Amino acid sequence: MAFDFKKEYKEFYMPPKKPTIVNVPKMNYIAVRGKGDPNDEGGEYKRSIGLLYGIAFTIKMSKMGDHRIDGYFDYVVPPLEGFWSQDGIENGIDYSRKADLRFISVIRLPDFVTKAEFDWAVSEAEKKKKTDFSSVEFLTLDEGLCVQCMHIGSYDDEPKTVALMHEYMSSQGYSLDLSSERLHHEIYLSDPRKCAPEKLRTVIRHPIK
């Protein structure tokens, strides 16, 4: 059976619907940076997703070709994630200003994928898909101490869940630690093309200290 990150690391991907404190270890990601409203059909965010999955599946299918990755094991491609920020906003995201959003779209990499293997995948994807993947990067992040919660519902309703997270954080003696290095983080467990808005599941995570 293929290794599923969501099932094996439930504390990071399947938190309860009530806020909890978690210490997130260092992880490697496929990443694409950009800005603008994520709902724009021809925008940078939509393009970033195609680039991410192009590399993610090149790595996953590498065992089928001539290239072999040491330590490879069969796995389910982890869910899409996003780190979000806005200039001048210190406590999260202003959902009325989506055009001002900056993002880092990411998909987690299995630990066996090195920077060299990542570079091979980019080269291989460019060759096979005739697409420019030069904006895709190998990104290592160490989120550390965070408050997180499972949000059920529309992305536009996230402020209600964020407010609960911040209330819980304060009650436990922590303070928010959002910065240019530590960002608002979302993990998308539902496909909005196939799921009603009120049933979307999104992990929301904020750094704390």
CSV table of C-alpha atoms in Angstrom, one decimal:
chain,number,residue,atom,x,y,z
A,1,MET,CA,0.0,0.0,0.0
A,2,ALA,CA,1.3,3.4,-0.9
A,3,PHE,CA,2.6,5.7,1.9
A,4,ASP,CA,0.1,8.4,2.6
A,5,PHE,CA,1.4,11.5,4.4
A,6,LYS,CA,-2.1,12.5,5.6
A,7,LYS,CA,-2.6,9.2,7.3
A,8,GLU,CA,1.0,8.8,8.7
A,9,TYR,CA,1.3,12.3,10.0
A,10,LYS,CA,-2.2,13.1,11.2
A,11,GLU,CA,-1.0,15.7,13.7
A,12,PHE,CA,0.0,17.9,10.7
A,13,TYR,CA,-2.6,17.1,8.1
A,14,MET,CA,-5.7,16.0,10.1
A,15,PRO,CA,-6.0,18.3,13.2
A,16,PRO,CA,-9.3,18.5,15.1
A,17,LYS,CA,-11.9,21.3,14.4
A,18,LYS,CA,-10.7,22.9,17.7
A,19,PRO,CA,-7.4,24.8,17.8
A,20,THR,CA,-4.3,22.9,19.0
A,21,ILE,CA,-0.6,23.7,19.5
A,22,VAL,CA,1.8,21.8,17.3
A,23,ASN,CA,5.6,21.8,16.8
A,24,VAL,CA,6.2,21.4,13.0
A,25,PRO,CA,9.6,19.9,12.0
A,26,LYS,CA,11.7,20.9,9.1
A,27,MET,CA,10.3,19.8,5.7
A,28,ASN,CA,11.3,20.1,2.1
A,29,TYR,CA,8.9,21.3,-0.6
A,30,ILE,CA,8.4,21.9,-4.3
A,31,ALA,CA,7.6,25.7,-4.3
A,32,VAL,CA,6.5,28.4,-6.7
A,33,ARG,CA,6.2,32.1,-5.6
A,34,GLY,CA,3.7,34.6,-6.9
A,35,LYS,CA,1.1,37.3,-6.2
A,36,GLY,CA,-2.4,38.2,-7.1
A,37,ASP,CA,-6.0,37.0,-6.6
A,38,PRO,CA,-6.0,33.1,-6.4
A,39,ASN,CA,-9.4,33.1,-8.0
A,40,ASP,CA,-8.2,34.7,-11.3
A,41,GLU,CA,-8.4,32.0,-13.9
A,42,GLY,CA,-5.3,33.3,-15.8
A,43,GLY,CA,-3.5,34.4,-12.7
A,44,GLU,CA,-0.1,33.4,-11.3
A,45,TYR,CA,-1.6,31.2,-8.6
A,46,LYS,CA,-3.5,28.9,-11.1
A,47,ARG,CA,-0.3,28.6,-13.2
A,48,SER,CA,1.8,27.8,-10.1
A,49,ILE,CA,-0.4,24.7,-9.3
A,50,GLY,CA,0.2,23.2,-12.7
A,51,LEU,CA,4.0,23.7,-12.3
A,52,LEU,CA,4.0,22.1,-8.9
A,53,TYR,CA,2.1,19.0,-9.9
A,54,GLY,CA,4.3,18.7,-13.0
A,55,ILE,CA,7.3,18.2,-10.8
A,56,ALA,CA,5.5,16.2,-8.1
A,57,PHE,CA,4.4,13.6,-10.5
A,58,THR,CA,7.7,13.5,-12.4
A,59,ILE,CA,9.3,12.5,-9.1
A,60,LYS,CA,6.6,10.0,-8.2
A,61,MET,CA,6.8,8.3,-11.5
A,62,SER,CA,10.6,8.2,-11.7
A,63,LYS,CA,10.6,4.6,-10.6
A,64,MET,CA,8.9,3.8,-13.9
A,65,GLY,CA,11.7,5.2,-16.1
A,66,ASP,CA,15.4,5.0,-16.4
A,67,HIS,CA,16.2,7.2,-13.5
A,68,ARG,CA,16.3,5.6,-10.0
A,69,ILE,CA,16.1,7.6,-6.8
A,70,ASP,CA,17.9,6.0,-3.8
A,71,GLY,CA,15.5,5.2,-1.0
A,72,TYR,CA,12.4,5.5,-3.2
A,73,PHE,CA,9.2,4.2,-1.8
A,74,ASP,CA,5.7,4.3,-3.3
A,75,TYR,CA,3.6,7.2,-1.9
A,76,VAL,CA,0.6,9.3,-2.5
A,77,VAL,CA,1.5,12.8,-3.6
A,78,PRO,CA,0.9,15.1,-0.6
A,79,PRO,CA,-1.8,17.7,-0.7
A,80,LEU,CA,-1.4,21.2,-2.1
A,81,GLU,CA,-0.4,23.8,0.5
A,82,GLY,CA,0.0,27.6,0.5
A,83,PHE,CA,1.9,30.2,2.5
A,84,TRP,CA,0.2,33.6,2.3
A,85,SER,CA,1.1,37.2,3.1
A,86,GLN,CA,0.1,40.8,2.4
A,87,ASP,CA,2.1,44.0,2.7
A,88,GLY,CA,1.1,45.9,5.8
A,89,ILE,CA,-0.9,43.1,7.3
A,90,GLU,CA,0.5,41.9,10.6
A,91,ASN,CA,-2.1,39.5,12.0
A,92,GLY,CA,-3.1,37.3,9.0
A,93,ILE,CA,-4.9,37.9,5.8
A,94,ASP,CA,-7.3,40.7,4.7
A,95,TYR,CA,-9.7,38.6,2.5
A,96,SER,CA,-11.2,41.8,1.0
A,97,ARG,CA,-7.8,42.6,-0.7
A,98,LYS,CA,-7.2,39.4,-2.6
A,99,ALA,CA,-5.4,41.2,-5.4
A,100,ASP,CA,-2.7,42.2,-2.9
A,101,LEU,CA,-2.0,38.6,-1.8
A,102,ARG,CA,1.5,37.1,-2.1
A,103,PHE,CA,1.9,33.4,-2.0
A,104,ILE,CA,4.3,30.5,-2.0
A,105,SER,CA,2.4,27.4,-3.4
A,106,VAL,CA,4.0,24.2,-2.2
A,107,ILE,CA,3.8,20.4,-2.3
A,108,ARG,CA,5.8,18.5,0.3
A,109,LEU,CA,8.6,16.3,-0.9
A,110,PRO,CA,9.4,12.9,0.6
A,111,ASP,CA,12.6,12.9,2.6
A,112,PHE,CA,14.5,10.8,0.1
A,113,VAL,CA,14.3,13.5,-2.5
A,114,THR,CA,17.5,15.5,-2.5
A,115,LYS,CA,18.2,18.8,-4.2
A,116,ALA,CA,20.0,16.8,-6.9
A,117,GLU,CA,17.0,14.6,-7.5
A,118,PHE,CA,14.8,17.7,-7.6
A,119,ASP,CA,17.0,19.3,-10.2
A,120,TRP,CA,16.8,16.1,-12.3
A,121,ALA,CA,13.0,16.2,-12.1
A,122,VAL,CA,12.8,19.8,-13.2
A,123,SER,CA,15.1,19.0,-16.2
A,124,GLU,CA,13.1,15.9,-17.0
A,125,ALA,CA,9.7,17.7,-16.8
A,126,GLU,CA,10.9,20.5,-19.1
A,127,LYS,CA,12.1,18.0,-21.6
A,128,LYS,CA,8.9,15.9,-21.6
A,129,LYS,CA,6.3,18.6,-21.1
A,130,LYS,CA,8.0,21.3,-23.2
A,131,THR,CA,7.2,23.8,-20.4
A,132,ASP,CA,9.4,26.3,-18.6
A,133,PHE,CA,9.8,25.1,-14.9
A,134,SER,CA,12.5,27.6,-14.0
A,135,SER,CA,10.3,29.3,-11.4
A,136,VAL,CA,10.0,26.1,-9.4
A,137,GLU,CA,12.3,25.9,-6.4
A,138,PHE,CA,13.5,23.4,-3.8
A,139,LEU,CA,12.4,25.0,-0.5
A,140,THR,CA,13.2,24.0,3.0
A,141,LEU,CA,11.1,25.4,5.8
A,142,ASP,CA,11.2,24.9,9.6
A,143,GLU,CA,7.8,26.2,10.9
A,144,GLY,CA,8.4,25.3,14.5
A,145,LEU,CA,5.8,26.2,17.1
A,146,CYS,CA,2.3,26.9,15.6
A,147,VAL,CA,-1.4,27.0,16.4
A,148,GLN,CA,-3.5,25.2,13.9
A,149,CYS,CA,-7.1,24.1,13.3
A,150,MET,CA,-9.2,22.3,10.7
A,151,HIS,CA,-11.4,24.8,9.0
A,152,ILE,CA,-14.6,23.4,7.4
A,153,GLY,CA,-16.3,25.7,4.9
A,154,SER,CA,-15.6,28.4,2.4
A,155,TYR,CA,-12.1,30.0,2.2
A,156,ASP,CA,-13.9,33.4,2.7
A,157,ASP,CA,-15.1,32.2,6.1
A,158,GLU,CA,-11.6,31.4,7.4
A,159,PRO,CA,-11.5,34.6,9.6
A,160,LYS,CA,-13.9,33.0,12.0
A,161,THR,CA,-11.6,30.0,12.5
A,162,VAL,CA,-8.5,32.3,12.7
A,163,ALA,CA,-10.2,34.2,15.5
A,164,LEU,CA,-10.7,31.0,17.4
A,165,MET,CA,-7.1,30.1,16.9
A,166,HIS,CA,-5.9,33.4,18.2
A,167,GLU,CA,-8.2,33.3,21.2
A,168,TYR,CA,-6.9,29.8,22.1
A,169,MET,CA,-3.3,30.8,21.5
A,170,SER,CA,-3.6,33.7,23.9
A,171,SER,CA,-5.4,31.5,26.5
A,172,GLN,CA,-2.4,29.2,26.5
A,173,GLY,CA,0.1,31.9,27.0
A,174,TYR,CA,1.4,32.3,23.4
A,175,SER,CA,1.5,35.3,21.1
A,176,LEU,CA,1.3,35.5,17.3
A,177,ASP,CA,4.6,35.4,15.4
A,178,LEU,CA,3.7,36.2,11.8
A,179,SER,CA,6.6,37.8,9.9
A,180,SER,CA,8.2,37.8,6.5
A,181,GLU,CA,9.8,34.5,7.5
A,182,ARG,CA,6.9,32.9,9.3
A,183,LEU,CA,3.6,33.0,7.3
A,184,HIS,CA,-0.1,32.2,7.3
A,185,HIS,CA,-0.2,28.6,6.2
A,186,GLU,CA,-3.0,26.6,4.6
A,187,ILE,CA,-3.2,22.9,3.6
A,188,TYR,CA,-5.9,22.1,1.1
A,189,LEU,CA,-7.5,18.7,1.8
A,190,SER,CA,-10.5,19.2,-0.6
A,191,ASP,CA,-10.7,19.9,-4.3
A,192,PRO,CA,-12.8,23.0,-4.7
A,193,ARG,CA,-13.8,21.8,-8.2
A,194,LYS,CA,-15.5,18.7,-6.8
A,195,CYS,CA,-16.5,19.8,-3.3
A,196,ALA,CA,-19.3,22.2,-2.1
A,197,PRO,CA,-17.9,25.4,-0.5
A,198,GLU,CA,-19.5,24.6,2.9
A,199,LYS,CA,-17.7,21.2,2.9
A,200,LEU,CA,-14.2,22.2,2.0
A,201,ARG,CA,-11.6,21.1,4.5
A,202,THR,CA,-8.5,23.3,5.0
A,203,VAL,CA,-5.9,23.2,7.7
A,204,ILE,CA,-5.0,26.7,8.9
A,205,ARG,CA,-1.7,27.2,10.7
A,206,HIS,CA,-0.2,30.3,12.3
A,207,PRO,CA,3.3,30.6,13.8
A,208,ILE,CA,3.4,31.5,17.5
A,209,LYS,CA,5.9,32.2,20.3
